[in-house]
Each structure stands twice: as C-alpha cells, then as structure tokens.
Short mmCIF file of C-alpha atoms and ligand atoms in Angstrom, two decimals:
data_model
loop_
_atom_site.label_atom_id
_atom_site.label_comp_id
_atom_site.label_asym_id
_atom_site.label_seq_id
_atom_site.Cartn_x
_atom_site.Cartn_y
_atom_site.Cartn_z
CA UNK A 1 0.00 0.00 -0.02
CA UNK A 2 1.32 3.42 -0.92
CA UNK A 3 -1.16 5.98 0.27
CA UNK A 4 -1.89 9.30 -1.36
CA UNK A 5 -1.43 12.39 0.76
CA UNK A 6 -4.13 14.97 0.05
CA UNK A 7 -4.42 18.34 1.71
CA UNK A 8 -7.55 20.42 2.04
CA UNK A 9 -6.38 23.98 1.64
CA UNK A 10 -7.45 27.53 1.07
CA UNK A 11 -6.27 30.85 2.44
CA UNK A 12 -9.88 31.59 3.32
CA UNK A 13 -11.62 30.47 6.52
CA UNK A 14 -15.16 29.22 6.64
CA UNK A 15 -15.10 27.56 3.24
CA UNK A 16 -15.59 24.04 4.53
CA UNK A 17 -12.02 22.72 4.75
CA UNK A 18 -12.56 21.02 8.07
CA UNK A 19 -16.04 19.68 7.27
CA UNK A 20 -14.71 18.39 3.95
CA UNK A 21 -11.70 16.68 5.53
CA UNK A 22 -13.93 15.04 8.12
CA UNK A 23 -16.68 13.91 5.78
CA UNK A 24 -14.32 12.86 3.02
CA UNK A 25 -12.39 10.75 5.54
CA UNK A 26 -15.68 9.09 6.54
CA UNK A 27 -16.82 8.57 2.92
CA UNK A 28 -13.47 7.03 1.87
CA UNK A 29 -13.58 4.76 4.91
CA UNK A 30 -17.07 3.59 3.99
CA UNK A 31 -15.75 2.85 0.51
CA UNK A 32 -13.32 0.43 2.14
CA UNK A 33 -10.26 2.69 2.19
CA UNK A 34 -7.92 2.99 5.13
CA UNK A 35 -7.69 6.64 6.04
CA UNK A 36 -5.55 8.80 8.35
CA UNK A 37 -6.88 12.34 8.96
CA UNK A 38 -4.36 14.87 10.25
CA UNK A 39 -5.49 18.05 11.98
CA UNK A 40 -2.97 20.72 11.02
CA UNK A 41 -4.80 23.76 12.35
CA UNK A 42 -3.96 25.03 15.83
CA UNK A 43 -7.65 25.72 16.36
CA UNK A 44 -8.17 21.97 16.41
CA UNK A 45 -11.59 22.00 14.78
CA UNK A 46 -11.07 18.65 13.11
CA UNK A 47 -10.04 17.19 16.49
CA UNK A 48 -13.26 18.51 17.97
CA UNK A 49 -15.23 16.89 15.09
CA UNK A 50 -13.48 13.66 15.99
CA UNK A 51 -14.77 13.96 19.55
CA UNK A 52 -11.76 15.26 21.48
CA UNK A 53 -13.21 17.08 24.46
CA UNK A 54 -10.24 18.33 26.47
CA UNK A 55 -8.31 19.68 23.52
CA UNK A 56 -6.05 22.05 25.44
CA UNK A 57 -4.52 19.26 27.50
CA UNK A 58 -3.84 16.87 24.64
CA UNK A 59 -0.17 15.96 24.65
CA UNK A 60 -0.09 13.54 21.74
CA UNK A 61 -0.76 16.01 18.95
CA UNK A 62 0.75 16.73 15.54
CA UNK A 63 2.33 19.83 17.18
CA UNK A 64 4.31 17.56 19.50
CA UNK A 65 5.42 15.38 16.61
CA UNK A 66 6.44 18.51 14.65
CA UNK A 67 8.42 19.92 17.62
CA UNK A 68 10.30 16.64 18.01
CA UNK A 69 11.06 16.65 14.28
CA UNK A 70 12.33 20.23 14.42
CA UNK A 71 14.54 19.36 17.40
CA UNK A 72 15.92 16.49 15.33
CA UNK A 73 14.67 14.02 17.89
CA UNK A 74 11.88 12.26 15.95
CA UNK A 75 9.48 10.21 18.07
CA UNK A 76 9.68 6.46 17.50
CA UNK A 77 6.25 5.58 18.90
CA UNK A 78 4.14 7.49 16.39
CA UNK A 79 1.30 5.01 17.00
CA UNK A 80 0.74 6.61 20.41
CA UNK A 81 -0.33 9.75 18.57
CA UNK A 82 -2.90 8.03 16.34
CA UNK A 83 -6.43 7.97 17.68
CA UNK A 84 -9.60 6.55 16.12
CA UNK A 85 -13.17 7.70 15.60
CA UNK A 86 -15.69 5.60 13.67
CA UNK A 87 -12.98 3.64 11.93
CA UNK A 88 -11.03 6.72 10.92
CA UNK A 89 -7.50 7.10 12.28
CA UNK A 90 -6.56 10.63 13.13
CA UNK A 91 -3.85 12.78 14.70
CA UNK A 92 -5.13 15.72 16.73
CA UNK A 93 -3.92 19.33 16.94
CA UNK A 94 -4.29 22.09 19.45
CA UNK A 95 -2.84 25.48 20.29
CA UNK A 96 0.59 23.95 20.73
CA UNK A 97 0.83 23.93 16.96
CA UNK A 98 1.07 27.72 16.98
CA UNK A 99 4.31 27.47 19.02
CA UNK A 100 5.59 25.21 16.23
CA UNK A 101 4.60 27.81 13.69
CA UNK A 102 6.71 30.45 15.39
CA UNK A 103 9.67 28.10 15.65
CA UNK A 104 9.42 26.91 12.06
CA UNK A 105 10.03 30.43 10.79
CA UNK A 106 13.47 30.44 12.41
CA UNK A 107 14.54 27.00 11.23
CA UNK A 108 16.55 26.22 8.14
CA UNK A 109 15.10 23.81 5.60
CA UNK A 110 11.95 23.60 7.66
CA UNK A 111 9.51 22.95 4.82
CA UNK A 112 9.76 19.18 4.98
CA UNK A 113 9.08 18.58 8.65
CA UNK A 114 5.52 17.31 8.19
CA UNK A 115 6.56 15.32 5.13
CA UNK A 116 9.24 13.58 7.27
CA UNK A 117 6.55 12.60 9.78
CA UNK A 118 3.99 11.39 7.21
CA UNK A 119 6.19 9.62 4.66
CA UNK A 120 6.76 6.53 6.88
CA UNK A 121 2.96 6.29 7.38
CA UNK A 122 2.16 6.11 3.70
CA UNK A 123 2.51 2.37 3.51
CA UNK A 124 -0.19 1.91 6.19
CA UNK A 125 -2.95 3.95 4.58
CA UNK A 126 -4.74 4.39 1.30
CA UNK A 127 -5.29 8.07 1.98
CA UNK A 128 -3.76 10.57 4.38
CA UNK A 129 -5.88 13.72 4.53
CA UNK A 130 -4.55 16.95 6.02
CA UNK A 131 -6.81 19.77 7.25
CA UNK A 132 -5.04 23.16 7.24
CA UNK A 133 -5.46 26.61 8.70
CA UNK A 134 -6.67 29.49 6.52
CA UNK A 135 -3.25 31.09 6.05
CA UNK A 136 -0.31 30.77 3.71
CA UNK A 137 2.19 30.58 6.55
CA UNK A 138 4.92 28.08 7.33
CA UNK A 139 2.54 25.43 8.60
CA UNK A 140 0.48 25.45 5.43
CA UNK A 141 3.64 25.34 3.37
CA UNK A 142 4.67 22.25 5.31
CA UNK A 143 1.30 20.67 4.50
CA UNK A 144 1.54 21.48 0.81
CA UNK A 145 5.14 20.23 0.71
CA UNK A 146 4.03 16.91 2.25
CA UNK A 147 1.13 16.29 -0.09
CA UNK A 148 0.59 14.80 -3.57
CA UNK A 149 -2.37 17.02 -4.24
CA UNK A 150 -4.64 19.70 -2.84
CA UNK A 151 -8.42 19.97 -2.80
CA UNK A 152 -9.44 23.63 -2.71
CA UNK A 153 -12.86 24.10 -1.17
CA UNK A 154 -14.64 27.22 -2.32
CA UNK A 155 -17.75 28.63 -0.73
CA UNK A 156 -19.58 30.47 -3.53
CA UNK A 157 -21.28 32.70 -0.95
CA UNK A 158 -17.95 34.13 0.24
CA UNK A 159 -16.77 36.01 -2.87
CA UNK A 160 -15.34 32.81 -4.14
CA UNK A 161 -12.60 34.11 -6.36
CA UNK A 162 -10.99 36.58 -4.01
CA UNK A 163 -7.58 35.37 -2.98
CA UNK A 164 -7.84 32.14 -4.96
CA UNK A 165 -5.15 33.29 -7.40
CA UNK A 166 -2.72 33.88 -4.51
CA UNK A 167 -3.29 30.37 -3.31
CA UNK A 168 -2.80 28.91 -6.77
CA UNK A 169 0.43 30.89 -7.09
CA UNK A 170 1.68 29.45 -3.83
CA UNK A 171 0.84 25.98 -5.14
CA UNK A 172 2.96 26.56 -8.23
CA UNK A 173 5.88 27.89 -6.15
CA UNK A 174 5.72 24.80 -3.98
CA UNK A 175 5.77 22.63 -7.11
CA UNK A 176 8.77 24.42 -8.57
CA UNK A 177 10.83 24.81 -5.43
CA UNK A 178 10.02 21.99 -3.00
CA UNK A 179 7.67 19.30 -4.24
CA UNK A 180 7.64 18.63 -8.01
CA UNK A 181 4.94 15.92 -7.88
CA UNK A 182 2.47 18.30 -6.26
CA UNK A 183 -0.73 19.13 -8.12
CA UNK A 184 -4.18 20.62 -7.68
CA UNK A 185 -6.75 17.81 -7.43
CA UNK A 186 -9.50 20.36 -8.02
CA UNK A 187 -11.81 23.00 -6.69
CA UNK A 188 -14.70 21.69 -4.63
CA UNK A 189 -17.72 23.96 -4.36
CA UNK A 190 -19.11 23.77 -0.84
CA UNK A 191 -22.18 25.25 0.78
CA UNK A 192 -24.01 25.59 -2.50
CA UNK A 193 -27.64 26.57 -2.19
CA UNK A 194 -28.86 25.37 -5.57
CA UNK A 195 -32.17 27.15 -5.10
CA UNK A 196 -30.63 30.59 -5.16
CA UNK A 197 -29.72 32.39 -8.36
CA UNK A 198 -26.62 33.88 -6.81
CA UNK A 199 -25.21 30.43 -6.21
CA UNK A 200 -25.88 29.38 -9.80
CA UNK A 201 -24.18 32.50 -11.09
CA UNK A 202 -21.18 32.07 -8.85
CA UNK A 203 -20.76 28.38 -9.72
CA UNK A 204 -20.74 29.37 -13.39
CA UNK A 205 -18.20 32.08 -12.68
CA UNK A 206 -15.84 29.63 -10.99
CA UNK A 207 -16.29 27.19 -13.88
CA UNK A 208 -15.64 29.84 -16.53
CA UNK A 209 -12.58 31.25 -14.79
CA UNK A 210 -10.77 27.98 -14.27
CA UNK A 211 -11.95 25.94 -17.24
CA UNK A 212 -8.98 24.19 -18.82
CA UNK A 213 -6.71 25.40 -16.05
CA UNK A 214 -7.98 23.69 -12.91
CA UNK A 215 -10.51 20.95 -12.50
CA UNK A 216 -13.74 21.98 -10.83
CA UNK A 217 -15.29 18.85 -9.33
CA UNK A 218 -18.68 17.98 -10.74
CA UNK A 219 -19.99 17.23 -7.28
CA UNK A 220 -21.12 20.29 -5.32
CA UNK A 221 -21.79 20.09 -1.60
CA UNK A 222 -25.18 21.53 -0.74
CA UNK A 223 -25.84 23.64 2.33
CA UNK A 224 -27.82 21.82 5.00
CA UNK A 225 -28.31 22.25 8.74
CA UNK A 226 -27.50 18.55 9.09
CA UNK A 227 -23.81 19.32 8.64
CA UNK A 228 -23.68 21.43 11.79
CA UNK A 229 -25.86 19.02 13.73
CA UNK A 230 -23.65 16.08 12.77
CA UNK A 231 -20.49 17.97 13.84
CA UNK A 232 -22.14 18.63 17.18
CA UNK A 233 -22.54 14.88 17.67
CA UNK A 234 -19.00 14.18 16.37
CA UNK A 235 -20.42 12.34 13.42
CA UNK A 236 -20.01 12.55 9.69
CA UNK A 237 -23.17 13.86 8.13
CA UNK A 238 -23.77 10.59 6.25
CA UNK A 239 -23.52 8.70 9.51
CA UNK A 240 -25.75 11.11 11.40
CA UNK A 241 -28.43 11.36 8.70
CA UNK A 242 -27.97 8.80 5.91
CA UNK A 243 -30.49 10.52 3.60
CA UNK A 244 -29.01 13.98 3.98
CA UNK A 245 -28.12 15.64 0.67
CA UNK A 246 -24.67 16.69 1.95
CA UNK A 247 -23.86 13.14 3.08
CA UNK A 248 -24.75 11.75 -0.33
CA UNK A 249 -22.74 14.57 -1.98
CA UNK A 250 -19.64 13.78 0.09
CA UNK A 251 -19.90 10.11 -0.87
CA UNK A 252 -20.20 11.06 -4.53
CA UNK A 253 -17.28 13.44 -4.14
CA UNK A 254 -15.16 10.65 -2.63
CA UNK A 255 -15.97 8.46 -5.65
CA UNK A 256 -15.17 11.26 -8.06
CA UNK A 257 -11.88 11.92 -6.30
CA UNK A 258 -10.84 8.28 -6.33
CA UNK A 259 -11.70 8.11 -10.02
CA UNK A 260 -9.46 11.10 -10.54
CA UNK A 261 -6.74 9.73 -8.32
CA UNK A 262 -6.90 6.44 -10.23
N1 ADP B 301 -22.45 21.90 3.54
C1 ADP B 301 -22.63 22.67 4.60
N2 ADP B 301 -23.85 23.04 5.02
C2 ADP B 301 -24.05 23.84 6.10
N3 ADP B 301 -23.06 24.27 6.89
C3 ADP B 301 -21.78 23.92 6.54
C4 ADP B 301 -21.51 23.11 5.39
N4 ADP B 301 -20.16 22.94 5.31
C5 ADP B 301 -19.63 23.64 6.35
N5 ADP B 301 -20.59 24.22 7.10
C6 ADP B 301 -20.42 25.08 8.30
O1 ADP B 301 -19.68 26.22 7.89
C7 ADP B 301 -18.71 26.55 8.91
C8 ADP B 301 -17.33 26.57 8.32
O2 ADP B 301 -16.95 25.28 7.88
P1 ADP B 301 -15.47 24.72 8.19
O3 ADP B 301 -15.39 23.37 7.61
O4 ADP B 301 -15.16 24.85 9.63
O5 ADP B 301 -14.61 25.77 7.38
P2 ADP B 301 -13.03 26.01 7.37
O6 ADP B 301 -12.39 24.80 7.96
O7 ADP B 301 -12.67 26.23 5.93
O8 ADP B 301 -12.83 27.21 8.19
C9 ADP B 301 -18.92 25.55 10.02
O9 ADP B 301 -19.74 26.10 11.03
C10 ADP B 301 -19.59 24.38 9.37
O10 ADP B 301 -20.38 23.63 10.25
MG1 MG B 302 -11.06 24.59 9.58
#
C-alpha cells in the first residue's frame, strides 16, 4: 500500500475545509479505504469533530510530533499519537501547533518537517488527509510540501474568487521549489444553495474562470443544517443522517476523487 497524501487547503476560513476533511475521511472509509486524517490547524476544529473534548490538554498532537522533528529528535512511537473515531484514524492538533509555527520560521530547511513525519505512514494507509489553517504561513507550506495534491474548497457565498489566485500561485511555487509531484486535485464547491440564483451564477463564474486550467469537481456540496448538527454529535453527516443531501454529496465526491486519483 502506498497511500496518497491529500491536503484540504485555502487561504480563506469558513469555506468548509474542516467539514470536507472530516466527511471525506468518513466517505473514503465507507468505501473500504484505510484513512488517516491529520489536523494541522492550531484551532483543532477537526479534532473537535473527531470527539476530542479536552483539547487544550492533549499531549499527543501533531504539534508535539512536529516539535520533536524540528529538534531533530523524531518520536519512535508514532502510534501513540494516532487515535480513532468511527474507523477513521486521526492525529489531533491544538494550540501547541502555533508554538511550532513560530519556531518553524526560524529554522533552516523547515518545509519538509511534516513530510518527514507522514512519509513513513504512507505504507499503512490508502489516503492521508490533512486539514489546514486559513493562512499561507509556514505550517500550510509544510502541509503542501508533504502532499501529492490539494483539494481547494470554495464557498460560492464568500466572494469565491478573491484570494484564490494567491493560493494557486503558492501551489505553483511549492511545485517548482520543493515538491515537483504536487498538483491541484481540483476545486470543490461547498455550501451551495442550488435554489438561489446567486449560487448558480457564482458556480458558473468559477467554472468559466478555471476551465482548462484547474478541474472543478462535478460534485457540489449543498448547504444543509444537518452538517452542523452532525458535527455537534461528532459524526460525519452521512452517519448522522444517511439521507441527507450533503452526506450523499460527500460520498459522490469521494468516488469522483478516487476516479481522478486512479
Ligand atoms: N455543507 C454545509 N452546510 C451547512 N453548513 C456547513 C456546510 N459545510 C460547512 N458548514 C459550516 O460552515 C462553517 C465553516 O466550515 P469549516 O469546515 O469549519 O470551514 P473552514 O475549515 O474552511 O474554516 C462551520 O460552522 C460548518 O459547520
Ligand atoms: Mg477549519
């Protein structure tokens, strides 16, 4: 097994990165894939989705693994850092990751720290999914440098295009300077309210702008209150409400992605 490492990234917050990482992890798991989800945002939202209650006091987080890597004292017992929720393996994150962020900026050759941690885990998983923070800082660069591809969630309600070009530029810099195999898997439209005209117009706009340049996934994720409810119960939306439109959409998205990934 040689797993693919896929990062969910965007310099914008509130576009559905965390919800996508969580629900995609669940959908891939239901399709029989072995998945590791890595929380790489110091806010720890993915860890909360996974049911971690006392986040502040977690001591087995990705931040701790990163700090050990930076100090050149990598931790042997990585398994101690891997937890499980509903069949999905995950590594949590909390505010400690922001200390790592500060430190990374002062380190030489620090772009590959996360890659060094995840590479040895590739042979244990079909997919390793990384959730990132809405910045283009040193942590996000580490995530992009570790990955094979990036899914860019775009919320059409939030002035979809603004800032997207900056992110795409960063992706191409990463490819040229650090990680030549890196590519954009595609743009995923999240929180689409298909009933509104605005949403239709914005979806078209995204399609027109990036046609031929970047894939826009055919599957769009609809807006539904079930997503928030499911997160509250630490469940994927498909698990919480099997008939929910968003759950079905995330399953379809997982299939589309695997098709793409080959
Ligand atoms: N399809 C959806 N329908 C309704 N609410 C959603 C949907 N996707 C995400 N949300 C909500 O939008 C907010 C932002 O999503 P989140 O995944 O945390 O974004 P990000 O990680 O990009 O900041 C959260 O409150 C989440 O519950
Ligand atoms: Mg998030």
